[in-house]
mmCIF file of C-alpha atoms and ligand atoms in Angstrom:
data_model
loop_
_atom_site.group_PDB
_atom_site.id
_atom_site.type_symbol
_atom_site.label_atom_id
_atom_site.label_comp_id
_atom_site.label_asym_id
_atom_site.label_seq_id
_atom_site.Cartn_x
_atom_site.Cartn_y
_atom_site.Cartn_z
ATOM 1 C CA UNK P 112 21.350 6.832 -15.794
ATOM 2 C CA UNK P 113 18.367 7.497 -13.576
ATOM 3 C CA UNK P 114 18.404 9.381 -10.316
ATOM 4 C CA UNK P 115 17.038 7.264 -7.483
ATOM 5 C CA UNK P 116 16.008 8.443 -4.020
ATOM 6 C CA UNK P 117 14.800 6.352 -1.123
ATOM 7 C CA UNK P 118 14.616 6.745 2.625
ATOM 8 C CA UNK P 119 13.484 5.279 5.894
ATOM 9 C CA UNK P 120 12.242 7.026 9.009
ATOM 10 C CA UNK P 121 14.423 6.721 12.070
ATOM 11 C CA UNK P 122 11.758 5.446 14.404
ATOM 12 C CA UNK P 123 13.388 2.195 15.496
ATOM 13 C CA UNK P 124 14.979 -0.970 14.225
ATOM 14 C CA UNK P 125 14.415 -2.098 10.636
ATOM 15 C CA UNK P 126 12.326 -5.191 9.886
ATOM 16 C CA UNK P 127 11.899 -7.628 7.006
ATOM 17 C CA UNK P 128 9.258 -5.336 5.450
ATOM 18 C CA UNK P 129 11.724 -2.452 5.223
ATOM 19 C CA UNK P 130 14.314 -4.718 3.663
ATOM 20 C CA UNK P 131 12.132 -6.365 1.022
ATOM 21 C CA UNK P 132 10.044 -3.224 0.398
ATOM 22 C CA UNK P 133 12.847 -0.713 -0.064
ATOM 23 C CA UNK P 134 16.420 -1.672 0.794
ATOM 24 C CA UNK P 135 16.811 -4.726 -1.399
ATOM 25 C CA UNK P 136 15.759 -2.865 -4.539
ATOM 26 C CA UNK P 137 17.895 0.121 -3.685
ATOM 27 C CA UNK P 138 20.974 -2.055 -3.246
ATOM 28 C CA UNK P 139 20.273 -3.658 -6.630
ATOM 29 C CA UNK P 140 20.080 -0.232 -8.266
ATOM 30 C CA UNK P 141 23.038 1.500 -6.703
ATOM 31 C CA UNK P 142 25.717 0.636 -9.241
ATOM 32 C CA UNK P 143 23.782 1.646 -12.347
ATOM 33 C CA UNK P 144 22.166 4.889 -11.168
ATOM 34 C CA UNK P 145 22.739 8.120 -9.275
ATOM 35 C CA UNK P 146 21.496 6.932 -5.910
ATOM 36 C CA UNK P 147 20.594 8.860 -2.772
ATOM 37 C CA UNK P 148 19.621 7.017 0.370
ATOM 38 C CA UNK P 149 18.772 8.943 3.493
ATOM 39 C CA UNK P 150 17.422 8.723 7.006
ATOM 40 C CA UNK P 151 14.176 10.651 7.349
ATOM 41 C CA UNK P 152 14.856 11.997 10.821
ATOM 42 C CA UNK P 153 12.644 15.080 10.376
ATOM 43 C CA UNK P 154 9.784 12.784 9.396
ATOM 44 C CA UNK P 155 10.321 10.760 12.548
ATOM 45 C CA UNK P 156 9.398 13.820 14.630
ATOM 46 C CA UNK P 157 5.806 13.605 13.363
ATOM 47 C CA UNK P 158 5.321 10.513 15.533
ATOM 48 C CA UNK P 159 8.314 10.599 17.913
ATOM 49 C CA UNK P 160 8.586 14.253 18.954
ATOM 50 C CA UNK P 161 10.928 13.909 21.949
ATOM 51 C CA UNK P 162 14.719 13.569 21.743
ATOM 52 C CA UNK P 163 15.188 10.582 24.127
ATOM 53 C CA UNK P 164 16.343 8.195 21.451
ATOM 54 C CA UNK P 165 16.497 10.301 18.307
ATOM 55 C CA UNK P 166 20.254 9.988 17.882
ATOM 56 C CA UNK P 167 20.379 6.309 18.869
ATOM 57 C CA UNK P 168 17.656 5.509 16.342
ATOM 58 C CA UNK P 169 19.469 7.378 13.586
ATOM 59 C CA UNK P 170 22.672 5.508 14.346
ATOM 60 C CA UNK P 171 20.863 2.177 14.436
ATOM 61 C CA UNK P 172 19.201 2.741 11.074
ATOM 62 C CA UNK P 173 22.412 4.026 9.499
ATOM 63 C CA UNK P 174 24.378 0.945 10.560
ATOM 64 C CA UNK P 175 21.517 -1.256 9.336
ATOM 65 C CA UNK P 176 21.496 0.405 5.889
ATOM 66 C CA UNK P 177 25.174 -0.226 5.486
ATOM 67 C CA UNK P 178 24.880 -3.788 6.794
ATOM 68 C CA UNK P 179 22.226 -4.442 4.128
ATOM 69 C CA UNK P 180 24.721 -3.627 1.403
ATOM 70 C CA UNK P 181 24.317 0.061 0.638
ATOM 71 C CA UNK P 182 27.772 1.115 -0.489
ATOM 72 C CA UNK P 183 28.504 4.659 0.698
ATOM 73 C CA UNK P 184 31.287 5.019 -1.857
ATOM 74 C CA UNK P 185 28.782 4.462 -4.642
ATOM 75 C CA UNK P 186 25.472 5.764 -3.280
ATOM 76 C CA UNK P 187 25.081 9.021 -1.361
ATOM 77 C CA UNK P 188 24.061 8.170 2.193
ATOM 78 C CA UNK P 189 22.936 11.085 4.337
ATOM 79 C CA UNK P 190 20.666 12.414 7.065
ATOM 80 C CA UNK P 191 17.675 14.526 6.072
ATOM 81 C CA UNK P 192 18.421 16.962 8.906
ATOM 82 C CA UNK P 193 21.911 17.651 7.484
ATOM 83 C CA UNK P 194 20.462 19.270 4.366
ATOM 84 C CA UNK P 195 19.097 22.782 5.095
ATOM 85 C CA UNK P 196 17.820 23.051 1.511
ATOM 86 C CA UNK P 197 15.202 20.403 2.375
ATOM 87 C CA UNK P 198 13.235 22.604 4.815
ATOM 88 C CA UNK P 199 13.559 25.471 2.362
ATOM 89 C CA UNK P 200 12.031 23.589 -0.576
ATOM 90 C CA UNK P 201 9.444 22.067 1.801
ATOM 91 C CA UNK P 202 8.348 25.587 2.744
ATOM 92 C CA UNK P 203 8.055 26.621 -0.888
ATOM 93 C CA UNK P 204 6.083 23.510 -1.839
ATOM 94 C CA UNK P 205 3.779 24.007 1.156
ATOM 95 C CA UNK P 206 2.573 27.237 -0.468
ATOM 96 C CA UNK P 207 1.129 25.190 -3.322
ATOM 97 C CA UNK P 208 -0.274 22.286 -1.292
ATOM 98 C CA UNK P 209 -3.889 22.342 -0.213
ATOM 99 C CA UNK P 210 -5.376 21.416 3.135
ATOM 100 C CA UNK P 211 -8.177 19.375 1.506
ATOM 101 C CA UNK P 212 -5.877 17.059 -0.431
ATOM 102 C CA UNK P 213 -3.576 16.616 2.567
ATOM 103 C CA UNK P 214 -6.476 15.774 4.889
ATOM 104 C CA UNK P 215 -7.690 13.126 2.452
ATOM 105 C CA UNK P 216 -4.376 11.216 2.482
ATOM 106 C CA UNK P 217 -4.821 7.714 3.911
ATOM 107 C CA UNK P 218 -1.676 7.839 6.040
ATOM 108 C CA UNK P 219 -2.826 11.126 7.620
ATOM 109 C CA UNK P 220 -6.235 9.649 8.449
ATOM 110 C CA UNK P 221 -4.515 6.566 9.948
ATOM 111 C CA UNK P 222 -2.265 8.731 12.121
ATOM 112 C CA UNK P 223 -5.217 10.806 13.344
ATOM 113 C CA UNK P 224 -6.771 7.552 14.549
ATOM 114 C CA UNK P 225 -3.519 6.290 16.079
ATOM 115 C CA UNK P 226 -2.384 9.478 17.854
ATOM 116 C CA UNK P 227 -5.484 11.647 18.455
ATOM 117 C CA UNK P 228 -3.599 13.747 21.020
ATOM 118 C CA UNK P 229 -0.850 14.705 18.602
ATOM 119 C CA UNK P 230 -2.401 15.629 15.271
ATOM 120 C CA UNK P 231 0.407 18.023 14.394
ATOM 121 C CA UNK P 232 0.901 20.103 11.239
ATOM 122 C CA UNK P 233 3.939 17.979 10.371
ATOM 123 C CA UNK P 234 1.672 14.948 10.014
ATOM 124 C CA UNK P 235 -0.625 16.863 7.688
ATOM 125 C CA UNK P 236 2.234 18.032 5.476
ATOM 126 C CA UNK P 237 4.152 14.736 5.667
ATOM 127 C CA UNK P 238 3.639 14.066 1.916
ATOM 128 C CA UNK P 239 4.998 17.543 1.085
ATOM 129 C CA UNK P 240 8.221 16.832 2.966
ATOM 130 C CA UNK P 241 8.452 13.439 1.308
ATOM 131 C CA UNK P 242 7.929 14.999 -2.140
ATOM 132 C CA UNK P 243 10.684 17.471 -1.253
ATOM 133 C CA UNK P 244 13.107 14.647 -0.397
ATOM 134 C CA UNK P 245 12.534 13.147 -3.810
ATOM 135 C CA UNK P 246 12.290 16.079 -6.193
ATOM 136 C CA UNK P 247 15.121 18.039 -4.607
ATOM 137 C CA UNK P 248 17.419 15.595 -6.440
ATOM 138 C CA UNK P 249 15.104 15.500 -9.487
ATOM 139 C CA UNK P 250 14.744 11.750 -8.989
ATOM 140 C CA UNK P 251 12.732 9.611 -11.374
ATOM 141 C CA UNK P 252 12.670 6.318 -9.444
ATOM 142 C CA UNK P 253 11.813 5.662 -5.818
ATOM 143 C CA UNK P 254 12.224 2.110 -4.481
ATOM 144 C CA UNK P 255 9.561 1.765 -1.771
ATOM 145 C CA UNK P 256 6.985 -0.701 -0.501
ATOM 146 C CA UNK P 257 3.303 -0.751 -1.409
ATOM 147 C CA UNK P 258 2.312 1.444 1.557
ATOM 148 C CA UNK P 259 4.113 4.427 -0.004
ATOM 149 C CA UNK P 260 2.204 4.340 -3.286
ATOM 150 C CA UNK P 261 -0.137 7.165 -2.350
ATOM 151 C CA UNK P 262 2.725 9.354 -1.141
ATOM 152 C CA UNK P 263 4.369 8.875 -4.526
ATOM 153 C CA UNK P 264 1.135 9.896 -6.255
ATOM 154 C CA UNK P 265 1.168 13.073 -4.168
ATOM 155 C CA UNK P 266 4.808 13.647 -5.112
ATOM 156 C CA UNK P 267 3.918 13.467 -8.797
ATOM 157 C CA UNK P 268 1.036 15.828 -8.215
ATOM 158 C CA UNK P 269 3.251 18.411 -6.476
ATOM 159 C CA UNK P 270 5.940 18.143 -9.163
ATOM 160 C CA UNK P 271 3.341 18.548 -11.932
ATOM 161 C CA UNK P 272 1.718 21.433 -10.140
ATOM 162 C CA UNK P 273 5.024 23.255 -9.772
ATOM 163 C CA UNK P 274 5.741 22.799 -13.474
ATOM 164 C CA UNK P 275 2.254 24.019 -14.438
ATOM 165 C CA UNK P 276 2.189 26.980 -12.057
ATOM 166 C CA UNK P 277 5.512 28.359 -13.175
ATOM 167 C CA UNK P 278 5.169 27.199 -16.795
ATOM 168 C CA UNK P 279 8.367 25.182 -16.759
ATOM 169 C CA UNK P 280 9.334 21.609 -17.447
ATOM 170 C CA UNK P 281 11.551 21.382 -14.407
ATOM 171 C CA UNK P 282 10.749 18.553 -12.002
ATOM 172 C CA UNK P 283 10.409 14.997 -13.358
ATOM 173 C CA UNK P 284 7.409 13.012 -12.109
ATOM 174 C CA UNK P 285 8.938 10.128 -10.133
ATOM 175 C CA UNK P 286 7.463 6.665 -9.796
ATOM 176 C CA UNK P 287 7.526 4.086 -7.025
ATOM 177 C CA UNK P 288 9.836 1.418 -8.367
ATOM 178 C CA UNK P 289 10.293 -2.336 -8.126
ATOM 179 C CA UNK P 290 11.912 -3.599 -11.338
ATOM 180 C CA UNK P 291 8.686 -3.627 -13.310
ATOM 181 C CA UNK P 292 6.990 -5.770 -10.690
ATOM 182 C CA UNK P 293 4.204 -4.752 -8.352
ATOM 183 C CA UNK P 294 5.255 -3.080 -5.117
ATOM 184 C CA UNK P 295 5.756 -5.389 -2.157
ATOM 185 C CA UNK P 296 3.732 -5.576 1.038
ATOM 186 C CA UNK P 297 5.328 -7.874 3.598
ATOM 187 C CA UNK P 298 2.720 -9.029 6.119
ATOM 188 C CA UNK P 299 3.224 -9.338 9.859
ATOM 189 C CA UNK P 300 3.146 -12.495 11.982
ATOM 190 C CA UNK P 301 -0.138 -11.607 13.667
ATOM 191 C CA UNK P 302 -2.423 -12.885 10.940
ATOM 192 C CA UNK P 303 -3.494 -9.628 9.329
ATOM 193 C CA UNK P 304 -2.078 -6.409 7.968
ATOM 194 C CA UNK P 305 1.450 -5.372 7.056
ATOM 195 C CA UNK P 306 4.602 -5.848 9.061
ATOM 196 C CA UNK P 307 5.253 -2.611 10.944
ATOM 197 C CA UNK P 308 7.460 -1.159 13.656
ATOM 198 C CA UNK P 309 4.577 -0.225 15.912
ATOM 199 C CA UNK P 310 2.330 -3.225 15.246
ATOM 200 C CA UNK P 311 4.266 -5.707 17.431
ATOM 201 C CA UNK P 312 4.217 -8.180 14.521
ATOM 202 C CA UNK P 313 7.684 -7.656 13.059
ATOM 203 C CA UNK P 314 10.828 -9.710 12.671
ATOM 204 C CA UNK P 315 13.704 -7.235 12.941
ATOM 205 C CA UNK P 316 16.841 -7.607 10.871
ATOM 206 C CA UNK P 317 18.899 -7.600 14.064
ATOM 207 C CA UNK P 318 16.776 -10.060 16.074
ATOM 208 C CA UNK P 319 18.820 -12.931 17.504
ATOM 209 C CA UNK P 320 18.131 -16.483 16.251
ATOM 210 C CA UNK P 321 16.379 -17.302 19.544
ATOM 211 C CA UNK P 322 14.039 -14.331 19.229
ATOM 212 C CA UNK P 323 13.294 -15.120 15.581
ATOM 213 C CA UNK P 324 12.398 -18.748 16.421
ATOM 214 C CA UNK P 325 10.135 -17.624 19.245
ATOM 215 C CA UNK P 326 8.343 -15.026 17.139
ATOM 216 C CA UNK P 327 7.810 -17.317 14.161
ATOM 217 C CA UNK P 328 6.638 -20.267 16.256
ATOM 218 C CA UNK P 329 4.048 -17.958 17.846
ATOM 219 C CA UNK P 330 2.766 -16.674 14.468
ATOM 220 C CA UNK P 331 -0.992 -16.904 14.003
ATOM 221 C CA UNK P 332 -2.230 -19.862 11.891
ATOM 222 C CA UNK P 333 -5.576 -21.662 11.487
ATOM 223 C CA UNK P 334 -6.811 -25.205 12.082
ATOM 224 C CA UNK P 335 -5.475 -26.468 8.736
ATOM 225 C CA UNK P 336 -6.844 -27.140 5.240
ATOM 226 C CA UNK P 337 -9.778 -29.560 5.071
ATOM 227 C CA UNK P 338 -10.118 -30.039 1.331
ATOM 228 C CA UNK P 339 -7.723 -30.319 -1.621
ATOM 229 C CA UNK P 340 -6.680 -27.060 -3.344
ATOM 230 C CA UNK P 341 -8.338 -24.926 -0.707
ATOM 231 C CA UNK P 342 -7.599 -21.178 -0.703
ATOM 232 C CA UNK P 343 -5.473 -20.396 2.358
ATOM 233 C CA UNK P 344 -6.790 -18.068 5.060
ATOM 234 C CA UNK P 345 -5.058 -14.712 5.523
ATOM 235 C CA UNK P 346 -2.642 -15.805 8.311
ATOM 236 C CA UNK P 347 -1.454 -18.747 6.198
ATOM 237 C CA UNK P 348 -1.162 -16.642 3.051
ATOM 238 C CA UNK P 349 0.982 -14.271 5.077
ATOM 239 C CA UNK P 350 3.390 -16.995 6.174
ATOM 240 C CA UNK P 351 3.700 -18.115 2.547
ATOM 241 C CA UNK P 352 4.358 -14.522 1.447
ATOM 242 C CA UNK P 353 7.236 -14.249 3.912
ATOM 243 C CA UNK P 354 8.505 -17.686 2.883
ATOM 244 C CA UNK P 355 8.462 -16.637 -0.755
ATOM 245 C CA UNK P 356 10.934 -13.817 -0.109
ATOM 246 C CA UNK P 357 13.305 -15.516 2.357
ATOM 247 C CA UNK P 358 13.322 -19.217 1.380
ATOM 248 C CA UNK P 359 14.550 -21.169 -1.638
ATOM 249 C CA UNK P 360 11.935 -21.613 -4.399
ATOM 250 C CA UNK P 361 11.844 -25.387 -3.870
ATOM 251 C CA UNK P 362 11.170 -25.004 -0.140
ATOM 252 C CA UNK P 363 8.295 -22.674 -0.909
ATOM 253 C CA UNK P 364 6.927 -25.061 -3.575
ATOM 254 C CA UNK P 365 7.245 -28.040 -1.226
ATOM 255 C CA UNK P 366 5.125 -26.455 1.518
ATOM 256 C CA UNK P 367 2.635 -25.032 -0.999
ATOM 257 C CA UNK P 368 2.133 -28.560 -2.347
ATOM 258 C CA UNK P 369 1.727 -29.929 1.161
ATOM 259 C CA UNK P 370 -0.917 -27.310 1.812
ATOM 260 C CA UNK P 371 -2.725 -28.142 -1.405
ATOM 261 C CA UNK P 372 -2.908 -31.854 -0.599
ATOM 262 C CA UNK P 373 -3.779 -31.197 3.065
ATOM 263 C CA UNK P 374 -0.727 -32.947 4.506
ATOM 264 C CA UNK P 375 0.890 -29.773 5.827
ATOM 265 C CA UNK P 376 1.994 -29.447 9.454
ATOM 266 C CA UNK P 377 2.201 -25.807 10.378
ATOM 267 C CA UNK P 378 4.849 -26.581 13.006
ATOM 268 C CA UNK P 379 7.175 -27.822 10.250
ATOM 269 C CA UNK P 380 6.405 -24.827 8.060
ATOM 270 C CA UNK P 381 7.219 -22.436 10.886
ATOM 271 C CA UNK P 382 10.421 -24.241 11.844
ATOM 272 C CA UNK P 383 11.641 -24.058 8.266
ATOM 273 C CA UNK P 384 10.594 -20.420 7.931
ATOM 274 C CA UNK P 385 12.408 -19.450 11.140
ATOM 275 C CA UNK P 386 15.616 -21.182 9.998
ATOM 276 C CA UNK P 387 15.435 -19.496 6.598
ATOM 277 C CA UNK P 388 14.950 -16.077 8.181
ATOM 278 C CA UNK P 389 17.923 -16.735 10.463
ATOM 279 C CA UNK P 390 20.055 -17.824 7.508
ATOM 280 C CA UNK P 391 19.173 -14.604 5.744
ATOM 281 C CA UNK P 392 19.598 -12.203 8.707
ATOM 282 C CA UNK P 393 22.653 -13.789 10.346
ATOM 283 C CA UNK P 394 25.387 -12.247 8.157
ATOM 284 C CA UNK P 395 23.545 -8.983 8.228
ATOM 285 C CA UNK P 396 23.464 -8.904 12.030
ATOM 286 C CA UNK P 397 27.182 -9.629 12.240
ATOM 287 C CA UNK P 398 27.992 -6.756 9.859
ATOM 288 C CA UNK P 399 25.590 -4.509 11.752
ATOM 289 C CA UNK P 400 27.338 -5.118 15.066
ATOM 290 C CA UNK P 401 30.730 -4.188 13.623
ATOM 291 C CA UNK P 402 29.385 -1.036 11.984
ATOM 292 C CA UNK P 403 27.338 0.065 14.978
ATOM 293 C CA UNK P 404 30.382 0.151 17.220
ATOM 294 C CA UNK P 405 32.426 2.235 14.764
ATOM 295 C CA UNK P 406 31.282 5.786 15.460
ATOM 296 C CA UNK P 407 34.143 7.386 13.523
ATOM 297 C CA UNK P 408 33.307 5.466 10.384
ATOM 298 C CA UNK P 409 29.583 6.243 10.624
ATOM 299 C CA UNK P 410 30.395 9.922 11.161
ATOM 300 C CA UNK P 411 32.636 9.999 8.083
ATOM 301 C CA UNK P 412 29.931 8.385 5.946
ATOM 302 C CA UNK P 413 27.199 10.870 6.837
ATOM 303 C CA UNK P 414 29.497 13.870 6.523
ATOM 304 C CA UNK P 415 30.609 12.763 3.091
ATOM 305 C CA UNK P 416 26.966 12.034 2.157
ATOM 306 C CA UNK P 417 25.763 15.426 3.402
ATOM 307 C CA UNK P 418 28.331 17.192 1.254
ATOM 308 C CA UNK P 419 27.323 15.290 -1.882
ATOM 309 C CA UNK P 420 23.580 15.615 -1.222
ATOM 310 C CA UNK P 421 23.925 19.335 -0.575
ATOM 311 C CA UNK P 422 25.594 19.890 -3.922
ATOM 312 C CA UNK P 423 22.601 18.519 -5.751
ATOM 313 C CA UNK P 424 20.057 20.112 -3.362
ATOM 314 C CA UNK P 425 21.579 23.593 -3.484
ATOM 315 C CA UNK P 426 21.648 23.569 -7.298
ATOM 316 C CA UNK P 427 17.920 22.753 -7.294
ATOM 317 C CA UNK P 428 17.155 25.467 -4.760
ATOM 318 C CA UNK P 429 19.058 28.054 -6.763
ATOM 319 C CA UNK P 430 17.040 27.190 -9.863
ATOM 320 C CA UNK P 431 13.728 26.948 -8.005
ATOM 321 C CA UNK P 432 14.214 30.389 -6.461
ATOM 322 C CA UNK P 433 14.861 31.806 -9.906
ATOM 323 C CA UNK P 434 11.817 30.058 -11.369
ATOM 324 C CA UNK P 435 9.546 31.345 -8.595
ATOM 325 C CA UNK P 436 10.901 34.841 -9.071
ATOM 326 C CA UNK P 437 13.130 35.633 -6.100
ATOM 327 C CA UNK P 438 15.697 38.165 -7.234
ATOM 328 C CA UNK P 439 18.717 39.748 -5.604
ATOM 329 C CA UNK P 440 18.746 43.549 -5.247
HETATM 330 P P1 TYM Q 189 9.039 3.850 6.513
HETATM 331 O O1 TYM Q 189 10.134 4.299 7.383
HETATM 332 O O2 TYM Q 189 7.703 3.587 7.101
HETATM 333 O O3 TYM Q 189 9.461 2.570 5.740
HETATM 334 C C1 TYM Q 189 10.652 2.537 4.979
HETATM 335 C C2 TYM Q 189 10.465 1.709 3.721
HETATM 336 O O4 TYM Q 189 10.070 0.398 4.067
HETATM 337 C C3 TYM Q 189 8.891 0.055 3.353
HETATM 338 N N1 TYM Q 189 8.056 -0.807 4.191
HETATM 339 C C4 TYM Q 189 7.493 -1.934 3.741
HETATM 340 N N2 TYM Q 189 7.528 -2.510 2.526
HETATM 341 C C5 TYM Q 189 6.873 -3.693 2.394
HETATM 342 N N3 TYM Q 189 6.185 -4.291 3.400
HETATM 343 C C6 TYM Q 189 6.128 -3.733 4.635
HETATM 344 N N4 TYM Q 189 5.477 -4.336 5.616
HETATM 345 C C7 TYM Q 189 6.802 -2.495 4.844
HETATM 346 N N5 TYM Q 189 6.941 -1.671 5.913
HETATM 347 C C8 TYM Q 189 7.712 -0.641 5.492
HETATM 348 C C9 TYM Q 189 8.198 1.375 3.073
HETATM 349 O O5 TYM Q 189 7.336 1.254 1.974
HETATM 350 C C10 TYM Q 189 9.379 2.261 2.794
HETATM 351 O O6 TYM Q 189 9.800 2.125 1.465
HETATM 352 N N6 TYM Q 189 7.565 7.945 4.147
HETATM 353 C C11 TYM Q 189 8.613 6.951 4.176
HETATM 354 C C12 TYM Q 189 10.014 7.515 4.421
HETATM 355 C C13 TYM Q 189 10.406 8.545 3.436
HETATM 356 C C14 TYM Q 189 10.745 8.314 2.072
HETATM 357 C C15 TYM Q 189 11.030 9.601 1.541
HETATM 358 C C16 TYM Q 189 10.846 7.177 1.287
HETATM 359 C C17 TYM Q 189 10.484 9.879 3.671
HETATM 360 N N7 TYM Q 189 10.863 10.531 2.524
HETATM 361 C C18 TYM Q 189 11.416 9.746 0.214
HETATM 362 C C19 TYM Q 189 11.218 7.338 -0.046
HETATM 363 C C20 TYM Q 189 11.504 8.610 -0.567
HETATM 364 C C21 TYM Q 189 8.292 6.003 5.314
HETATM 365 O O7 TYM Q 189 7.597 6.325 6.228
HETATM 366 O O8 TYM Q 189 8.907 4.846 5.263
#
């Protein structure tokens, strides 16, 4: 049995990228492994520092997790901020993390560009907190999307460094995981780049059918293929990538063939894609609405999860303190 950890920041509603990048794989793994799934609410403060909608966002994401099929009786579902051992291990790991390597991280450089007025220390040490989330449970597998690959490399580096510095074989080196396949990057509807919460290009899991149709029909395309077997442009590739994960294989093959022989009508492709997304998200949205209105249930889940996660985290902290050399008088 492997230990699996995954998480999502609580910065807003979840989209198709979050589902196909992380949640789907986690759900598939939960029965055969020791699984921890958490809401990275500390991480969300690196970009959303004010409390206006902190709690609402956490609640939204929690209900969405459960609606996607995470079973809280099987997996441990918890909030990062409920585990005081996390900031403690984060502090200890920070002592062995170097400014140079943190400054070179792609996600840090991106954030510096995106929020030049708030280049906070939390952003710089984001990968250290993420490594903490993972190694505190001594996880070996981390279901995430392609964008988290570098953070996982950093996690392995910090785990290895700890082992080398203290001459122990303590932390496993975890890997980003997708059932032996390459990690997924779900593109947005705007023609380029990945689907993201802040990019304005996302289909959210809780969008209504009307909103989904509108968004998909407005997706960027091109003027159509002009010769047989032409390579699609990026916006068209993106629509096919989304179709590949939400539609039946024969639907995908049908439109691919139509593209190849230049008979495709993008309007038809989009209509089909929108209906397939709706078919996929509809049951999820219904479950979400029930869960979201049940505060007592959500409260019970996170309290139970915090207790279980703390057991594993406090055992690690006890051992780490011993390894580093803290002793009681
Ligand atoms: P976050 O909140 O940005 O995204 C959550 C998960 O969704 C995946 N994802 C995508 N996958 C494919 N295509 C996309 N367009 C797409 N957009 C998002 C992300 O890869 C991620 O798996 N740093 C993490 C949160 C985190 C974490 C952790 C994850 C904190 N500690 C420990 C795993 C383990 C993040 O910002 O994810």
